[in-house]
CSV table of N, CA and C in Angstrom, one decimal:
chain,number,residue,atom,x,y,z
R,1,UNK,N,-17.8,-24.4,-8.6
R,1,UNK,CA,-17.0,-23.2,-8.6
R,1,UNK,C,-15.6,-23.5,-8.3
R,2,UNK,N,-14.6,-22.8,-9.0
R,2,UNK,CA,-13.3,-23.2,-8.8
R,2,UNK,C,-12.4,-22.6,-7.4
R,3,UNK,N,-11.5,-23.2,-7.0
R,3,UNK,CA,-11.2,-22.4,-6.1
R,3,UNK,C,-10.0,-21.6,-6.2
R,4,UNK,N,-9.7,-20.7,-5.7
R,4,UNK,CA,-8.5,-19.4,-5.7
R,4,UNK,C,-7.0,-20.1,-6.4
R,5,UNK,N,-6.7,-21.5,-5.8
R,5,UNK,CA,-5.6,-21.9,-6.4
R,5,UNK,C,-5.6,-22.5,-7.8
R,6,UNK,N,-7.0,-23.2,-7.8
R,6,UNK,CA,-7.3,-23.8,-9.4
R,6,UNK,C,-7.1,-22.6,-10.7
R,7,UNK,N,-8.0,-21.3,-10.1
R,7,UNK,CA,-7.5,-20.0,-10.7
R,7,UNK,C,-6.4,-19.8,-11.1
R,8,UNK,N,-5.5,-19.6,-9.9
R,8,UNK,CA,-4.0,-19.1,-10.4
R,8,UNK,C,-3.4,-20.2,-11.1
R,9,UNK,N,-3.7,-21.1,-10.5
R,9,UNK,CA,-2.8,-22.3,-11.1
R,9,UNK,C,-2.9,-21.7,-13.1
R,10,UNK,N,-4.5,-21.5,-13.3
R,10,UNK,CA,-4.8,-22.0,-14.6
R,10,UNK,C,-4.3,-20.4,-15.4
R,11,UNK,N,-4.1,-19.5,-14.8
R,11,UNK,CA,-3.5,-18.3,-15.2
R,11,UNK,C,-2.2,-18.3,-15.1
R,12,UNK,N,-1.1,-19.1,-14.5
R,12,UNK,CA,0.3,-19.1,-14.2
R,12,UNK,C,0.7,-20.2,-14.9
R,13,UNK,N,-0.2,-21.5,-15.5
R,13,UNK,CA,0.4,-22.8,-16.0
R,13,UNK,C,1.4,-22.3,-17.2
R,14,UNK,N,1.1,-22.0,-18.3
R,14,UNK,CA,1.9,-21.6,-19.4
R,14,UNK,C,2.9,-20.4,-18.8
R,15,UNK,N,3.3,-20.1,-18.1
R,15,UNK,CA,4.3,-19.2,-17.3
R,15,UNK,C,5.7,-19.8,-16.2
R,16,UNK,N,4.6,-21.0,-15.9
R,16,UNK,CA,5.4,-21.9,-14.9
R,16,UNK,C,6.6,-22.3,-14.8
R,17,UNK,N,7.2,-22.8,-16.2
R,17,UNK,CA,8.5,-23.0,-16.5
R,17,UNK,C,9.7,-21.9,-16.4
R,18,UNK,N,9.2,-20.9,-17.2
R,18,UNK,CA,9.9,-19.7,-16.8
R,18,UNK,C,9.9,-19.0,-15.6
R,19,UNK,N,9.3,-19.2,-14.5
R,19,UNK,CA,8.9,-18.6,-13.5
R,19,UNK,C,10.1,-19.4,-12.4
R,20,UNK,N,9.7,-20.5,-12.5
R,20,UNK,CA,10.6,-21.4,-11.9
R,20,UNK,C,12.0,-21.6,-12.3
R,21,UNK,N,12.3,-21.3,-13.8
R,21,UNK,CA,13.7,-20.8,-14.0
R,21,UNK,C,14.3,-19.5,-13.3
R,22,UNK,N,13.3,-18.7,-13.0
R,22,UNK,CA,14.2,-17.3,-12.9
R,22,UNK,C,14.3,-17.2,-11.3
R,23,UNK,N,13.4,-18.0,-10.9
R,23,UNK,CA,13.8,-18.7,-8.8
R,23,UNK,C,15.1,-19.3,-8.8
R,24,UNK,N,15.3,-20.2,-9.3
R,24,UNK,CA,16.6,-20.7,-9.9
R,24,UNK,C,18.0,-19.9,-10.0
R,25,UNK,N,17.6,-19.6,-11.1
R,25,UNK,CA,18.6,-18.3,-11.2
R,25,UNK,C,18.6,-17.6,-9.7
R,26,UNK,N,17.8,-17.0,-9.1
R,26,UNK,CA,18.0,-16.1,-7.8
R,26,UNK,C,18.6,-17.0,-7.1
R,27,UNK,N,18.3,-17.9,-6.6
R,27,UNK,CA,18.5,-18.3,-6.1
R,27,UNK,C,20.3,-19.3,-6.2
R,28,UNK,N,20.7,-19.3,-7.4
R,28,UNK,CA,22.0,-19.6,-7.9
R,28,UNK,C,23.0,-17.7,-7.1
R,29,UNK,N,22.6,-16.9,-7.6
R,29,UNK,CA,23.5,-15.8,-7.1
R,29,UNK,C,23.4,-15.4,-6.0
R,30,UNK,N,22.3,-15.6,-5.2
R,30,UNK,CA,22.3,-15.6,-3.3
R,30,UNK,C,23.4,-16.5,-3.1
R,31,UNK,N,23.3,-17.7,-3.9
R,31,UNK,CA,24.7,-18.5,-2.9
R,31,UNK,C,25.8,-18.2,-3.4
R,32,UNK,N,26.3,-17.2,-4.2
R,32,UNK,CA,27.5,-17.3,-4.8
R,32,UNK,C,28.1,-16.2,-3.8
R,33,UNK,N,29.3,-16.2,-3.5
R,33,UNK,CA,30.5,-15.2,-2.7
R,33,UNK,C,29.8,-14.4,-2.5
R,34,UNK,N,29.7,-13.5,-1.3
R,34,UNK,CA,29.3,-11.9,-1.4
R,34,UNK,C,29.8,-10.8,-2.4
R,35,UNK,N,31.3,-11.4,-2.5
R,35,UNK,CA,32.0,-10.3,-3.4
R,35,UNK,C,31.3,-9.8,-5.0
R,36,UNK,N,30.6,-11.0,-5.2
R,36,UNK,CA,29.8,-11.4,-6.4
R,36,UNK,C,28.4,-10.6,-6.5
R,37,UNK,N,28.1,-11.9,-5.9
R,37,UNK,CA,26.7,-11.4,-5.5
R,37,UNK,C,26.0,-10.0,-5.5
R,38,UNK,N,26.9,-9.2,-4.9
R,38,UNK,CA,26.9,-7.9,-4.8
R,38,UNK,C,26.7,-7.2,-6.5
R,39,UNK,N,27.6,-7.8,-7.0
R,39,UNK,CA,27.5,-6.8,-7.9
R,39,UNK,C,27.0,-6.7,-9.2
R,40,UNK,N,26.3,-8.3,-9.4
R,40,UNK,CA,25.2,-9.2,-10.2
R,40,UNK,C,24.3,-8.2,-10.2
R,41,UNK,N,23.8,-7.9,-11.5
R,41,UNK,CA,22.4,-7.2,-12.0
R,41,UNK,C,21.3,-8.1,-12.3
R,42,UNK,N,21.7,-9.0,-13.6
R,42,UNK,CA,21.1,-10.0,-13.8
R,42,UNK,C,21.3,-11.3,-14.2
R,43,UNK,N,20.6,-11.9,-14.5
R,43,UNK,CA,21.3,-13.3,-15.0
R,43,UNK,C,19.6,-13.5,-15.8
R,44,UNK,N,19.7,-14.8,-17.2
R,44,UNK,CA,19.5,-15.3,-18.1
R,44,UNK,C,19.5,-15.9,-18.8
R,45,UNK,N,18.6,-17.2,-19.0
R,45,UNK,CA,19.4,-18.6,-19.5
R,45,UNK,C,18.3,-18.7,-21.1
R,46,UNK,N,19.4,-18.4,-22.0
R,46,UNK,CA,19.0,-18.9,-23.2
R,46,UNK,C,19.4,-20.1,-23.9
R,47,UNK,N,18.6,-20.9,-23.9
R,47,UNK,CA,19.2,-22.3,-24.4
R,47,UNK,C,20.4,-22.9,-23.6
R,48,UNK,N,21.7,-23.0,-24.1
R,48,UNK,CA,22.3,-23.9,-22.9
R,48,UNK,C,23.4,-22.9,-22.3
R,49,UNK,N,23.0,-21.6,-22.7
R,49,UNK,CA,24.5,-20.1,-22.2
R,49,UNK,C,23.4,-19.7,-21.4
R,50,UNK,N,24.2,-19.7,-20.1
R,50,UNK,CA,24.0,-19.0,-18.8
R,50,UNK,C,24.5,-17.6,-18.6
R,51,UNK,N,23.7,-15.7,-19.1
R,51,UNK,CA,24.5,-14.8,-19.2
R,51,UNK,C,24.1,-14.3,-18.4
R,52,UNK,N,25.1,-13.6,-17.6
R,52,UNK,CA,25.4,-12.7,-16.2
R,52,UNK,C,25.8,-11.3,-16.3
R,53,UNK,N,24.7,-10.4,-16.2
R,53,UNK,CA,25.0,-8.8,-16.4
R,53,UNK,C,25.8,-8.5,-15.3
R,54,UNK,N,26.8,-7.8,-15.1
R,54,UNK,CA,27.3,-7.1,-13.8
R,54,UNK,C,27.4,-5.9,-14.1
R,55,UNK,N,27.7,-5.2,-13.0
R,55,UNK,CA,27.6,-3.7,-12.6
R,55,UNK,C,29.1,-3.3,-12.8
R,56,UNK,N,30.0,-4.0,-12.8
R,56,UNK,CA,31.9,-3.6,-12.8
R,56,UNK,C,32.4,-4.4,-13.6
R,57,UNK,N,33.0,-3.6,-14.7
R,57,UNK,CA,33.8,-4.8,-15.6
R,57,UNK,C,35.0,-5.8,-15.2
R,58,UNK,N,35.7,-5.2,-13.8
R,58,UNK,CA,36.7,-5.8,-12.9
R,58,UNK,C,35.7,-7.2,-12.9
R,59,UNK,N,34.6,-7.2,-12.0
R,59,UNK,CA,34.0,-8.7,-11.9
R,59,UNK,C,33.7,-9.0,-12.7
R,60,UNK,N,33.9,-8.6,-14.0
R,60,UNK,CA,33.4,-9.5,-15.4
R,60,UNK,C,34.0,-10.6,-15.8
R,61,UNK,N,35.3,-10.1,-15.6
R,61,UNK,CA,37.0,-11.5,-15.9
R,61,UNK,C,36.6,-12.0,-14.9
R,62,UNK,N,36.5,-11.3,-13.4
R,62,UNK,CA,37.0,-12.5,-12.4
R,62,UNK,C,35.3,-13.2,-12.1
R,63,UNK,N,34.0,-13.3,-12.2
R,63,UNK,CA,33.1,-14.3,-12.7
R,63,UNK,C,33.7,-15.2,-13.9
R,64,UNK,N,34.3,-14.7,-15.2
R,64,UNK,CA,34.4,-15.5,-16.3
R,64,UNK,C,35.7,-16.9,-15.7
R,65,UNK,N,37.0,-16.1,-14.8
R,65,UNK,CA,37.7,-17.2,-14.6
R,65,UNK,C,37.0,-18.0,-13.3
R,66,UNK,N,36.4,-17.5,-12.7
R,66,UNK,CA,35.9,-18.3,-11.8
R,66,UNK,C,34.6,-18.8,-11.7
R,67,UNK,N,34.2,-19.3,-13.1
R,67,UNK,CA,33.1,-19.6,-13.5
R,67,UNK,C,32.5,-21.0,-12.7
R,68,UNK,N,33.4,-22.3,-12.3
R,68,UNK,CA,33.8,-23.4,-11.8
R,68,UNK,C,32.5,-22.8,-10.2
R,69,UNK,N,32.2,-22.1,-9.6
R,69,UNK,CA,31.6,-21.8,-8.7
R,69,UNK,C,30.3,-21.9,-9.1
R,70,UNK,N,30.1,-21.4,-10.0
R,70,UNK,CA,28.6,-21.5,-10.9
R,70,UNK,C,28.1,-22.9,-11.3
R,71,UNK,N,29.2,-23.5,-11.5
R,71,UNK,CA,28.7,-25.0,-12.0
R,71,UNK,C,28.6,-25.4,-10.8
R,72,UNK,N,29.5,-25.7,-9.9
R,72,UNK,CA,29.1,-26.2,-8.8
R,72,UNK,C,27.4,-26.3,-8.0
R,73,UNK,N,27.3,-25.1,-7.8
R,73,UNK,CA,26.3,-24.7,-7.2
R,73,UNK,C,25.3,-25.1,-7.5
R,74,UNK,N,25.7,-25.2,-9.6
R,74,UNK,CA,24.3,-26.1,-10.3
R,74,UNK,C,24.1,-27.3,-10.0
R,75,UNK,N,24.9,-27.8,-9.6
R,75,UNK,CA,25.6,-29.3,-9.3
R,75,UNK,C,25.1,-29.6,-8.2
R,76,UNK,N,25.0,-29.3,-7.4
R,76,UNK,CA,24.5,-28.9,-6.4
R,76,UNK,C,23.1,-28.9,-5.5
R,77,UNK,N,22.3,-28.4,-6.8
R,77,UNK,CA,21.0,-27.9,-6.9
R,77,UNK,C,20.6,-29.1,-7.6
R,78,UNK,N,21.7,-30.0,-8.5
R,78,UNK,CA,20.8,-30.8,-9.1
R,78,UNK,C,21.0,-32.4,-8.2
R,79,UNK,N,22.3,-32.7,-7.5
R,79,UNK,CA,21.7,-33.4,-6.5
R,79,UNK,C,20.9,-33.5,-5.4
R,80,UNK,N,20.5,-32.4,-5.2
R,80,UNK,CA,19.0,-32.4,-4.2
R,80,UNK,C,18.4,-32.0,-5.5
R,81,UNK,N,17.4,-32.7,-6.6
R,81,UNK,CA,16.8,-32.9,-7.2
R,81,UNK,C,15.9,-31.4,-7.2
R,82,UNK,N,16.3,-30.5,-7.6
R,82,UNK,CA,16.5,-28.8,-7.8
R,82,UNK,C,16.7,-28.3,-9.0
R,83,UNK,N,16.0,-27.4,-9.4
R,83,UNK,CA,16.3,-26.4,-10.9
R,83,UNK,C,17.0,-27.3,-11.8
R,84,UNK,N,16.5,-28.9,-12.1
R,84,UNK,CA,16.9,-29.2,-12.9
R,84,UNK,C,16.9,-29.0,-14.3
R,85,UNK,N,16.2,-28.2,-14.8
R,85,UNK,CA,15.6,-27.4,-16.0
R,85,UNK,C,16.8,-26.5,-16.2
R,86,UNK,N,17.8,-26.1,-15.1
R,86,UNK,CA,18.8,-25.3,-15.7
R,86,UNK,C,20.6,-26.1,-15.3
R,87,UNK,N,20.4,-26.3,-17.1
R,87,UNK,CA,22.0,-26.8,-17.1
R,87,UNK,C,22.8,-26.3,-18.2
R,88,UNK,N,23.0,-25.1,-17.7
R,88,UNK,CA,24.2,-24.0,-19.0
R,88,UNK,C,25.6,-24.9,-19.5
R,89,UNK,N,25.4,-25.0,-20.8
R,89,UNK,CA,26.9,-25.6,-21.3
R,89,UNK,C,28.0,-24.3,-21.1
R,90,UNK,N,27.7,-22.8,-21.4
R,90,UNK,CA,28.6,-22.0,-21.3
R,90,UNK,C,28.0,-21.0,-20.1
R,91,UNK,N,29.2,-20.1,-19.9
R,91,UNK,CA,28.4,-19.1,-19.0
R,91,UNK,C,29.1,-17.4,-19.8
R,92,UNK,N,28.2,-16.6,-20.3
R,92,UNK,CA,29.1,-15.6,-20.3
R,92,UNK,C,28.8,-14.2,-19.4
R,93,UNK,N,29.6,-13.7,-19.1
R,93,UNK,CA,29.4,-12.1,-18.8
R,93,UNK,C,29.5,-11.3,-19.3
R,94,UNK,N,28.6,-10.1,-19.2
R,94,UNK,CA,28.5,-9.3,-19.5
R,94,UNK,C,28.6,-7.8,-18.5
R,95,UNK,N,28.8,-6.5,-19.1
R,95,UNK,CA,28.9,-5.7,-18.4
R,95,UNK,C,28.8,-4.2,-19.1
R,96,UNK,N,27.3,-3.3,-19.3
R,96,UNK,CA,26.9,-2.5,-19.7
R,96,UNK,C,27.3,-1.1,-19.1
R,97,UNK,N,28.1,-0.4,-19.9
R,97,UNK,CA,28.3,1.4,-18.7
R,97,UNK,C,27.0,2.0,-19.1
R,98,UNK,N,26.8,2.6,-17.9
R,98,UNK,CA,25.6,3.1,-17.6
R,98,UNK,C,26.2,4.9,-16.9
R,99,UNK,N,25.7,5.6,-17.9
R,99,UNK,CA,25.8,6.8,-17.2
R,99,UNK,C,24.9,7.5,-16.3
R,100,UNK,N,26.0,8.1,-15.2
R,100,UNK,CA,25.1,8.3,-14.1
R,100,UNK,C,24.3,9.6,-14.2
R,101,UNK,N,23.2,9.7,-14.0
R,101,UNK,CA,22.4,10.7,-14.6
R,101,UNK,C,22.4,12.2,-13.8
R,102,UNK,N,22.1,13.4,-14.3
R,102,UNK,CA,23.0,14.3,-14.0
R,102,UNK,C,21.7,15.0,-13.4
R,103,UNK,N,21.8,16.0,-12.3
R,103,UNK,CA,20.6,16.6,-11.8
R,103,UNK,C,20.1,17.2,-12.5
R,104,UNK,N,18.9,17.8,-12.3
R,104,UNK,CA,18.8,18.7,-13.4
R,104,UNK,C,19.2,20.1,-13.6
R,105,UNK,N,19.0,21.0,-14.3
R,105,UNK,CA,19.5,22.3,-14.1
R,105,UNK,C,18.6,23.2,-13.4
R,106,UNK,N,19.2,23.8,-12.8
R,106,UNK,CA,18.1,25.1,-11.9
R,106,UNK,C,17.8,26.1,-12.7
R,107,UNK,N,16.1,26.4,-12.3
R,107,UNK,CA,15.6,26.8,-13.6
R,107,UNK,C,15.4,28.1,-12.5
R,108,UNK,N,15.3,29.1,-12.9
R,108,UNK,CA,15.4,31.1,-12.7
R,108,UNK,C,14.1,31.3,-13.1
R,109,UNK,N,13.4,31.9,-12.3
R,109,UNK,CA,11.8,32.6,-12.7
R,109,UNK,C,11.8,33.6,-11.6
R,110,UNK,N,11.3,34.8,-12.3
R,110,UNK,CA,10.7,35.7,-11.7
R,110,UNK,C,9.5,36.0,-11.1
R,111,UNK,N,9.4,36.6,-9.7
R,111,UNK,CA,8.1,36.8,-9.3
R,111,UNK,C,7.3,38.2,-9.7
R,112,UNK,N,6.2,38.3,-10.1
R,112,UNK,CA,5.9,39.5,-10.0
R,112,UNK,C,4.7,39.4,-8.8
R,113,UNK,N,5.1,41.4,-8.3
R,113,UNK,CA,4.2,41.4,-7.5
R,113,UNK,C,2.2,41.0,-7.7
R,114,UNK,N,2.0,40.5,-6.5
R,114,UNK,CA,0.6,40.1,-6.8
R,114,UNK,C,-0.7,41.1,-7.1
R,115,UNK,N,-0.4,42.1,-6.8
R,115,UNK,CA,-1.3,43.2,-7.0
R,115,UNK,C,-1.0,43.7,-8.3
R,116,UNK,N,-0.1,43.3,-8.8
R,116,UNK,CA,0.2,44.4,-10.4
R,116,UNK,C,0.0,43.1,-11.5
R,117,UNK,N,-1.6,43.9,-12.0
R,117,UNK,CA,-1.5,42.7,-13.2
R,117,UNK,C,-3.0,43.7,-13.9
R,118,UNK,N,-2.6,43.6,-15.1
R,118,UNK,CA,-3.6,44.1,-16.1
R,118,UNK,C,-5.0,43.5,-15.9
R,119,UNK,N,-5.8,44.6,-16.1
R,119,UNK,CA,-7.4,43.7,-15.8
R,119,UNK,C,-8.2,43.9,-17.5
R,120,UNK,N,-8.0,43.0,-18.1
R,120,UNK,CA,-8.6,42.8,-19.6
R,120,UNK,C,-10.1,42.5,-20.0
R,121,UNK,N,-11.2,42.8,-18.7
R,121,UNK,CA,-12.1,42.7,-19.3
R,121,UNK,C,-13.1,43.3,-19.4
R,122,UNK,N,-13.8,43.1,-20.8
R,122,UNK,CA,-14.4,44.2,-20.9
R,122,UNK,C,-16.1,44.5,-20.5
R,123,UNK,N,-16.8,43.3,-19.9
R,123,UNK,CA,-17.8,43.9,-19.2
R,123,UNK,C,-18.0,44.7,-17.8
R,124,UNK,N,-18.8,45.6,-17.8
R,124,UNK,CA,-18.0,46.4,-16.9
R,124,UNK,C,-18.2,45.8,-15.0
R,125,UNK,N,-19.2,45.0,-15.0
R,125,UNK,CA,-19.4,44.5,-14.1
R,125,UNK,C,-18.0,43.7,-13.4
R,126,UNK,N,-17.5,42.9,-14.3
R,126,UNK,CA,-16.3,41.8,-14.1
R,126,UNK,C,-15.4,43.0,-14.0
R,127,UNK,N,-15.1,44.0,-14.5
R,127,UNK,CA,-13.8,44.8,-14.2
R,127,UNK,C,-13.9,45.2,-12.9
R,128,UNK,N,-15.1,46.0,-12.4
R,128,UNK,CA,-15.2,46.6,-11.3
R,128,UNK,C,-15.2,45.2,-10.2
R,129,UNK,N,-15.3,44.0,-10.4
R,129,UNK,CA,-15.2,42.5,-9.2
R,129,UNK,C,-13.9,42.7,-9.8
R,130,UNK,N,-12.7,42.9,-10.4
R,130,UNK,CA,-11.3,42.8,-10.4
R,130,UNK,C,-10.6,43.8,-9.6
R,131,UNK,N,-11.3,44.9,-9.9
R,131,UNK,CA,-10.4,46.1,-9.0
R,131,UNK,C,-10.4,45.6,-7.9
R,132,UNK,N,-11.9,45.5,-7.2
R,132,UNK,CA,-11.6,45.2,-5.5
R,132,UNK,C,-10.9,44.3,-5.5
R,133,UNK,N,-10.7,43.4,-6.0
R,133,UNK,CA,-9.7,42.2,-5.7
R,133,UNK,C,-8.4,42.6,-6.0
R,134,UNK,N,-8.4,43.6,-7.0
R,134,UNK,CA,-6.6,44.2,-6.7
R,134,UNK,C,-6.2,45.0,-5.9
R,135,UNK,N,-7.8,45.9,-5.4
R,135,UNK,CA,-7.1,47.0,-4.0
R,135,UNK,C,-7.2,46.0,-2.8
R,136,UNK,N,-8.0,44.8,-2.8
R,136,UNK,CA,-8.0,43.8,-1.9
R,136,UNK,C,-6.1,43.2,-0.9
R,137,UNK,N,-6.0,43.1,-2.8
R,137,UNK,CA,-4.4,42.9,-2.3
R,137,UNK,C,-3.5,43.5,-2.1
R,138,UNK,N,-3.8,44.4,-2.8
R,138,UNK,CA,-2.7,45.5,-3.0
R,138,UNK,C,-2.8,46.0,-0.8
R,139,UNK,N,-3.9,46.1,-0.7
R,139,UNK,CA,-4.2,46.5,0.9
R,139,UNK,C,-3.4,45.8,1.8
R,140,UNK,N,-3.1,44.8,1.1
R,140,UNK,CA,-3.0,43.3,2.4
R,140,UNK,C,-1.3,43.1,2.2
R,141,UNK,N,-0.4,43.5,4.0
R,141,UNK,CA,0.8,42.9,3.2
R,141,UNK,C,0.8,41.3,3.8
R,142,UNK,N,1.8,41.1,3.0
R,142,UNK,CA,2.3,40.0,3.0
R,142,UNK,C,3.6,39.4,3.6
């Protein structure tokens, strides 16, 4: 019988590479400036471009000129023998407007009173169990 880690291991092996890239990645924009950091959505390594979604197109230039921080860090990671699997030749940014979404509109309905309502049926047993239930309410305030 296999045990709990042999499992996952054998359900997560073909995943592993990418899984451990995108630790990587997190773990690259925790250490970067707060000013940064902050405003990082995502990041994404396709082949050897490293691309970084932000939230503000202001930080879009100032990540792209101050890209030198990004390498470092890789540099970094790769002399303590770390996320060696990620070595971007370029890095670009990016930065998507997103509209902010609007409440919805307030919707108007009418009440009608509870005792006023047509009784539509026609056996006569079921009409006569409706009336009492409308003089029921009609009796009762509310």
């Amino acid at each position: 019988m296999k045990t709990a880690q042999e499992i996952l291991n054998h359900i997560l092996n073909p995943y592993n590479n990418k899984l451990q890239e995108k630790r990587c990645l997190k773990k690259i924009i925790a250490l970067m400036p707060r000013k940064y950091n902050k405003y990082i959505t995502s990041c994404l390594l396709k082949g050897d471009i490293l691309y970084i979604n932000v939230s503000h197109p202001a930080l879009r230039q100032e990540i792209f000129y101050n890209k030198n921080i990004i390498f470092s860090i890789i540099k970094s990671f790769h002399s303590a023998n770390q996320c060696l699997n990620i070595n971007p030749k370029k890095i670009v940014t990016m930065y998507k407007y997103k509209k902010i979404p609007k409440p919805p509109k307030e919707t108007k309905f009418f009440l009608k009173e509870a005792g006023d309502f047509e009784i539509k049926a026609k056996k006569k047993d079921l009409k006569k169990k409706f009336e009492e239930i409308k003089n029921l309410i009609n009796s009762k305030s509310f």
